[in-house]
């Protein structure tokens, strides 16, 4: 009998030292700090990945250990290459890759090779059996997200399907929140610097428009809404996603002008995607006609629709937010107001929108 692995190695090239605001971007240090504040047992219980070990990758040069980073790779051409890149127009990535800086020189050059040993080992969301399981996993992940923010002050800032994993706990599934590459320490009012970061189809409207309104947990909750919509349309598991893509390919072949639902969430400029989301979310009728009607069929997907409706209402039509939340201001064409937002209250309302998932466990098993 072969034992199943319970750890995995993350090989990544994060920022070399800090972001534009001189805030540490060392994921290992961030995770160790979170563990110090929460405790290892709490992290395991909540479903938060833990760093067991890790360091910068080094190599030997003339008898000395040298950090493996982009400046070392480029050598003498580093300075010239940096100047050339800084003069290159910025084009957003459209292949669901994380986006961090508008300056291509920073995005490409200031990175260091790092490896970490992480635990536990999760599996991708596309291995889930049904939307019922997805709701449970998302609920777990965002409970963990809320506790991390409250106890350590770190805001995740890159909530996407790739950063929420699935772990098995007996007969039920649990969510696992991973990847703190873009997490940032918030101030006492639980606000983070206004910096564009995330994964294109799941970025908040305020984030896409690079609003001066500071980021908060509301931006990450907005990302959860987009995950629900994305997987509701494309399918939760791999078989459904493949079948959906085959259907779309056939329709595109028959009609070269056909545009699949949510296609504008992953293509074009940041402003293009923001406008598309604004149009899709600005009212119940638009949301239903542009998004919900394209969800996969079945009772389980009807539950996912209800969750999407609740999240949209909590985020975009919540009177308790007033004019302070950037998403609301964008939808209503109200100028941004960089003031403290009532994140805690809307967070409580949003949690209620997915608590239903925890009650669906018998339907999963």
Coordinates of C-alpha atoms in Angstrom, one line a residue:
X1 CA 0.0 0.0 0.0
X2 CA 1.4 3.4 -1.0
X3 CA 0.8 6.3 1.3
X4 CA -0.8 9.4 -0.2
X5 CA 1.4 12.5 -0.1
X6 CA 0.3 15.2 2.3
X7 CA 2.7 18.0 1.3
X8 CA 3.6 19.7 -2.0
X9 CA 6.4 22.0 -3.2
X10 CA 5.6 25.4 -4.6
X11 CA 8.2 26.7 -7.0
X12 CA 7.6 30.4 -7.7
X13 CA 9.1 33.7 -8.7
X14 CA 7.6 36.3 -6.4
X15 CA 8.7 39.9 -6.0
X16 CA 12.3 40.3 -4.9
X17 CA 11.6 42.4 -1.8
X18 CA 8.6 44.7 -1.8
X19 CA 5.7 46.3 -3.8
X20 CA 5.3 49.9 -4.8
X21 CA 4.5 50.8 -1.2
X22 CA 7.5 49.0 0.3
X23 CA 5.2 46.3 1.8
X24 CA 6.8 42.9 2.0
X25 CA 5.7 40.5 -0.7
X26 CA 7.6 37.5 0.7
X27 CA 4.9 34.8 0.8
X28 CA 6.9 32.6 3.2
X29 CA 7.2 35.4 5.8
X30 CA 3.5 36.3 5.4
X31 CA 2.4 32.7 6.0
X32 CA 4.7 32.3 9.0
X33 CA 3.2 35.5 10.4
X34 CA -0.3 34.3 9.8
X35 CA 0.5 31.0 11.6
X36 CA 2.0 32.9 14.5
X37 CA -1.2 34.9 14.9
X38 CA -3.6 32.0 14.4
X39 CA -1.7 29.0 15.6
X40 CA -1.1 25.8 13.6
X41 CA -4.1 23.9 14.9
X42 CA -6.4 26.8 14.0
X43 CA -5.0 26.9 10.5
X44 CA -5.6 23.2 10.0
X45 CA -9.1 23.5 11.4
X46 CA -10.0 26.5 9.2
X47 CA -8.5 25.1 6.0
X48 CA -5.5 27.4 5.5
X49 CA -2.4 26.1 3.8
X50 CA 0.7 26.1 6.0
X51 CA 4.4 26.6 5.1
X52 CA 6.4 23.8 6.6
X53 CA 9.7 25.1 5.2
X54 CA 11.1 27.2 2.4
X55 CA 13.8 29.5 1.2
X56 CA 15.2 31.4 -1.7
X57 CA 16.9 29.2 -4.3
X58 CA 20.6 29.9 -4.5
X59 CA 23.4 28.8 -6.8
X60 CA 27.2 28.8 -6.5
X61 CA 29.2 31.4 -8.3
X62 CA 33.0 31.7 -7.8
X63 CA 32.7 29.9 -4.5
X64 CA 29.8 32.2 -3.2
X65 CA 26.1 31.5 -2.9
X66 CA 24.1 33.8 -5.1
X67 CA 20.3 34.3 -5.0
X68 CA 18.6 33.0 -8.1
X69 CA 16.8 36.1 -9.2
X70 CA 16.0 37.9 -12.5
X71 CA 19.0 40.3 -12.2
X72 CA 21.3 37.3 -11.8
X73 CA 19.8 35.6 -14.8
X74 CA 20.2 38.7 -17.0
X75 CA 23.6 39.6 -15.8
X76 CA 25.2 42.6 -17.6
X77 CA 22.1 43.3 -19.7
X78 CA 19.9 43.8 -16.7
X79 CA 20.0 47.6 -16.8
X80 CA 19.5 47.9 -20.5
X81 CA 16.7 45.4 -20.5
X82 CA 14.9 47.2 -17.6
X83 CA 15.0 50.5 -19.5
X84 CA 13.7 48.9 -22.7
X85 CA 10.8 47.2 -20.8
X86 CA 9.9 50.4 -19.0
X87 CA 9.2 52.1 -22.3
X88 CA 6.9 49.2 -23.5
X89 CA 3.2 49.9 -23.4
X90 CA 1.4 47.8 -20.8
X91 CA -1.0 45.2 -22.1
X92 CA -3.1 43.2 -19.5
X93 CA -2.8 39.5 -19.5
X94 CA -6.0 37.7 -20.8
X95 CA -5.2 34.1 -20.0
X96 CA -6.4 34.0 -16.4
X97 CA -2.9 34.8 -15.1
X98 CA -2.4 36.9 -12.0
X99 CA -1.7 40.6 -12.7
X100 CA 0.2 42.7 -10.2
X101 CA 1.9 45.9 -11.6
X102 CA 1.1 48.1 -14.5
X103 CA 4.9 48.7 -15.0
X104 CA 6.2 45.8 -17.1
X105 CA 9.8 46.4 -15.9
X106 CA 8.7 45.7 -12.3
X107 CA 6.5 42.8 -13.2
X108 CA 9.2 40.9 -15.1
X109 CA 12.4 41.9 -13.5
X110 CA 12.1 42.3 -9.8
X111 CA 11.5 38.7 -8.9
X112 CA 13.4 36.0 -6.9
X113 CA 13.3 32.2 -7.2
X114 CA 11.7 30.7 -4.1
X115 CA 10.6 27.2 -3.1
X116 CA 8.3 26.3 -0.2
X117 CA 7.1 23.0 1.3
X118 CA 3.4 23.4 1.9
X119 CA 0.7 21.3 3.7
X120 CA -1.9 19.9 3.3
X121 CA -2.1 18.8 -0.3
X122 CA -5.4 19.8 -2.0
X123 CA -7.0 19.1 -5.3
X124 CA -8.4 21.5 -7.9
X125 CA -12.0 22.8 -7.8
X126 CA -12.7 21.0 -11.1
X127 CA -12.5 17.6 -9.3
X128 CA -15.7 18.5 -7.3
X129 CA -18.7 16.4 -8.0
X130 CA -21.4 19.1 -7.8
X131 CA -22.3 22.7 -7.1
X132 CA -23.3 21.6 -3.6
X133 CA -19.7 20.7 -2.9
X134 CA -18.5 24.0 -4.5
X135 CA -20.7 26.0 -2.1
X136 CA -19.2 24.2 0.9
X137 CA -15.7 24.7 -0.3
X138 CA -16.2 28.4 -1.0
X139 CA -17.8 28.8 2.4
X140 CA -14.8 27.3 4.1
X141 CA -12.3 29.3 2.1
X142 CA -14.0 32.6 2.9
X143 CA -14.4 31.8 6.6
X144 CA -10.6 31.2 6.6
X145 CA -10.2 34.5 4.7
X146 CA -12.2 36.4 7.3
X147 CA -10.3 35.0 10.2
X148 CA -6.9 35.7 8.6
X149 CA -7.9 39.3 8.1
X150 CA -9.2 39.7 11.6
X151 CA -6.4 38.0 13.4
X152 CA -3.4 38.9 11.3
X153 CA -4.5 41.9 9.2
X154 CA -3.6 40.4 5.9
X155 CA -5.9 40.7 2.9
X156 CA -5.5 37.9 0.3
X157 CA -6.3 40.0 -2.8
X158 CA -6.2 37.2 -5.4
X159 CA -9.3 35.1 -4.8
X160 CA -9.7 32.8 -7.8
X161 CA -10.5 29.2 -8.7
X162 CA -6.8 28.4 -8.7
X163 CA -6.3 29.7 -5.2
X164 CA -9.0 27.7 -3.5
X165 CA -8.4 24.0 -3.3
X166 CA -10.4 20.9 -2.0
X167 CA -9.4 18.6 0.8
X168 CA -11.2 15.5 1.8
X169 CA -12.3 15.2 5.4
X170 CA -13.9 11.8 5.8
X171 CA -17.1 11.7 3.8
X172 CA -17.2 15.5 3.2
X173 CA -15.1 18.0 1.4
X174 CA -13.5 21.1 2.8
X175 CA -12.1 24.2 1.3
X176 CA -8.4 25.2 1.4
X177 CA -7.2 28.7 0.9
X178 CA -3.8 28.9 -0.7
X179 CA -1.4 31.4 -2.5
X180 CA -0.6 34.5 -0.5
X181 CA 1.7 35.9 -3.1
X182 CA -0.3 39.1 -3.3
X183 CA -1.5 39.3 0.3
X184 CA -0.9 42.7 1.9
X185 CA -1.1 44.1 5.5
X186 CA -4.0 46.4 6.0
X187 CA -4.2 49.4 8.3
X188 CA -6.4 49.6 11.4
X189 CA -9.5 50.4 9.3
X190 CA -8.9 47.1 7.4
X191 CA -8.0 48.9 4.2
X192 CA -5.2 48.0 1.9
X193 CA -3.4 50.3 -0.6
X194 CA -5.1 51.0 -3.9
X195 CA -3.1 48.7 -6.1
X196 CA -4.3 46.6 -9.1
X197 CA -3.8 42.9 -8.4
X198 CA -5.6 39.7 -9.0
X199 CA -6.7 37.3 -11.8
X200 CA -8.5 39.1 -14.6
X201 CA -12.0 37.4 -14.8
X202 CA -12.3 37.5 -11.0
X203 CA -11.0 41.0 -10.2
X204 CA -13.4 43.5 -8.6
X205 CA -14.7 46.4 -10.7
X206 CA -12.8 48.9 -8.5
X207 CA -9.7 46.8 -8.9
X208 CA -10.0 46.7 -12.7
X209 CA -10.5 50.4 -12.9
X210 CA -7.5 51.0 -10.6
X211 CA -9.7 53.1 -8.4
X212 CA -8.1 55.3 -5.7
X213 CA -10.5 53.7 -3.3
X214 CA -8.5 51.5 -1.0
X215 CA -9.1 47.8 -1.2
X216 CA -10.9 45.8 1.5
X217 CA -12.4 42.4 2.0
X218 CA -15.3 43.5 -0.2
X219 CA -13.1 43.3 -3.2
X220 CA -12.3 39.6 -2.4
X221 CA -16.0 38.9 -1.7
X222 CA -16.7 40.3 -5.2
X223 CA -14.2 37.8 -6.6
X224 CA -16.2 35.0 -4.9
X225 CA -19.3 36.3 -6.8
X226 CA -17.4 36.1 -10.1
X227 CA -16.2 32.5 -9.3
X228 CA -19.8 31.4 -8.7
X229 CA -20.9 32.9 -12.0
X230 CA -17.9 31.6 -13.9
X231 CA -18.3 28.0 -12.7
X232 CA -22.1 28.3 -12.9
X233 CA -21.8 29.0 -16.6
X234 CA -18.8 26.9 -17.5
X235 CA -19.5 24.0 -15.2
X236 CA -18.1 23.0 -11.8
X237 CA -16.3 19.7 -12.7
X238 CA -14.0 18.9 -15.6
X239 CA -16.5 16.8 -17.6
X240 CA -19.0 19.6 -17.5
X241 CA -16.4 22.1 -18.5
X242 CA -15.2 20.0 -21.5
X243 CA -18.7 19.5 -22.7
X244 CA -19.5 23.2 -22.4
X245 CA -16.3 24.1 -24.4
X246 CA -17.2 21.7 -27.1
X247 CA -20.7 23.2 -27.3
X248 CA -19.2 26.7 -27.5
X249 CA -16.7 25.7 -30.2
X250 CA -19.5 24.3 -32.3
X251 CA -21.5 27.5 -32.0
X252 CA -18.5 29.6 -32.9
X253 CA -17.9 27.4 -35.9
X254 CA -21.4 27.9 -37.1
X255 CA -21.4 31.7 -36.4
X256 CA -18.1 33.5 -36.5
X257 CA -19.7 36.5 -34.7
X258 CA -21.0 34.5 -31.7
X259 CA -19.7 35.6 -28.4
X260 CA -19.9 33.1 -25.5
X261 CA -21.4 34.3 -22.1
X262 CA -18.8 36.0 -19.9
X263 CA -16.3 36.1 -22.8
X264 CA -15.7 39.8 -22.1
X265 CA -14.6 39.0 -18.5
X266 CA -11.3 37.6 -19.8
X267 CA -10.5 39.6 -22.9
X268 CA -9.5 43.2 -23.7
X269 CA -8.2 45.9 -21.4
X270 CA -8.8 46.3 -17.7
X271 CA -11.4 49.0 -18.5
X272 CA -13.1 46.7 -21.1
X273 CA -13.6 44.0 -18.5
X274 CA -14.8 46.5 -15.9
X275 CA -17.4 47.9 -18.3
X276 CA -18.5 44.3 -19.2
X277 CA -19.0 43.4 -15.5
X278 CA -20.8 46.7 -14.8
X279 CA -23.2 46.0 -17.6
X280 CA -23.8 42.4 -16.4
X281 CA -24.3 43.4 -12.7
X282 CA -26.2 46.7 -12.8
X283 CA -29.6 45.3 -12.1
X284 CA -31.6 42.1 -11.5
X285 CA -32.8 42.0 -15.1
X286 CA -29.3 42.5 -16.6
X287 CA -27.8 40.0 -14.2
X288 CA -30.4 37.4 -15.2
X289 CA -30.3 38.0 -18.9
X290 CA -26.5 38.3 -19.2
X291 CA -25.4 35.8 -16.6
X292 CA -27.8 33.6 -14.7
X293 CA -29.8 32.3 -17.7
X294 CA -26.6 30.7 -19.0
X295 CA -25.9 28.7 -15.9
X296 CA -25.8 24.9 -16.3
X297 CA -29.2 23.1 -15.8
X298 CA -30.3 21.3 -12.7
X299 CA -31.4 21.8 -9.1
X300 CA -27.8 22.0 -7.8
X301 CA -27.1 24.9 -10.2
X302 CA -30.3 26.6 -9.1
X303 CA -28.8 26.7 -5.6
X304 CA -25.7 28.3 -7.2
X305 CA -27.9 30.9 -8.9
X306 CA -29.5 31.8 -5.5
X307 CA -26.1 32.2 -4.0
X308 CA -25.0 34.5 -6.9
X309 CA -28.2 36.6 -6.5
X310 CA -27.6 36.9 -2.7
X311 CA -23.9 38.0 -3.2
X312 CA -24.8 40.5 -5.9
X313 CA -27.4 42.1 -3.7
X314 CA -25.1 42.2 -0.6
X315 CA -22.3 43.8 -2.6
X316 CA -24.0 46.1 -5.0
X317 CA -27.4 46.9 -3.5
X318 CA -26.6 47.0 0.2
X319 CA -27.8 50.3 1.7
X320 CA -25.5 49.8 4.6
X321 CA -22.5 50.5 2.3
X322 CA -23.8 53.9 1.3
X323 CA -21.5 55.5 -1.3
X324 CA -18.3 54.2 0.2
X325 CA -17.9 50.9 -1.6
X326 CA -16.3 51.4 -4.9
X327 CA -18.3 48.6 -6.6
X328 CA -21.5 50.4 -5.7
X329 CA -20.1 53.8 -6.8
X330 CA -19.1 52.3 -10.2
X331 CA -22.4 50.6 -10.8
X332 CA -24.3 53.8 -9.9
X333 CA -21.9 56.2 -11.7
X334 CA -21.1 57.9 -8.4
X335 CA -17.5 59.3 -7.9
X336 CA -15.2 57.2 -5.8
X337 CA -14.8 58.3 -2.2
X338 CA -11.6 56.9 -0.6
X339 CA -13.1 56.6 2.9
X340 CA -13.4 53.8 5.4
X341 CA -16.0 51.2 4.2
X342 CA -18.3 49.3 6.4
X343 CA -16.7 46.0 5.5
X344 CA -17.5 44.1 8.6
X345 CA -21.3 44.6 8.3
X346 CA -21.5 43.6 4.6
X347 CA -19.2 40.7 5.3
X348 CA -21.6 39.4 7.9
X349 CA -24.5 39.6 5.3
X350 CA -22.3 38.0 2.7
X351 CA -21.5 35.1 4.9
X352 CA -25.2 34.4 5.4
X353 CA -25.4 34.1 1.6
X354 CA -23.2 31.0 1.6
X355 CA -24.0 29.5 5.0
X356 CA -26.5 27.4 3.0
X357 CA -23.6 25.4 1.7
X358 CA -22.8 24.0 5.1
X359 CA -26.4 22.7 5.3
X360 CA -26.1 20.9 2.0
X361 CA -23.6 18.3 3.2
X362 CA -26.1 15.4 3.3
X363 CA -26.9 16.0 -0.4
X364 CA -23.2 15.7 -1.2
X365 CA -22.7 12.5 0.7

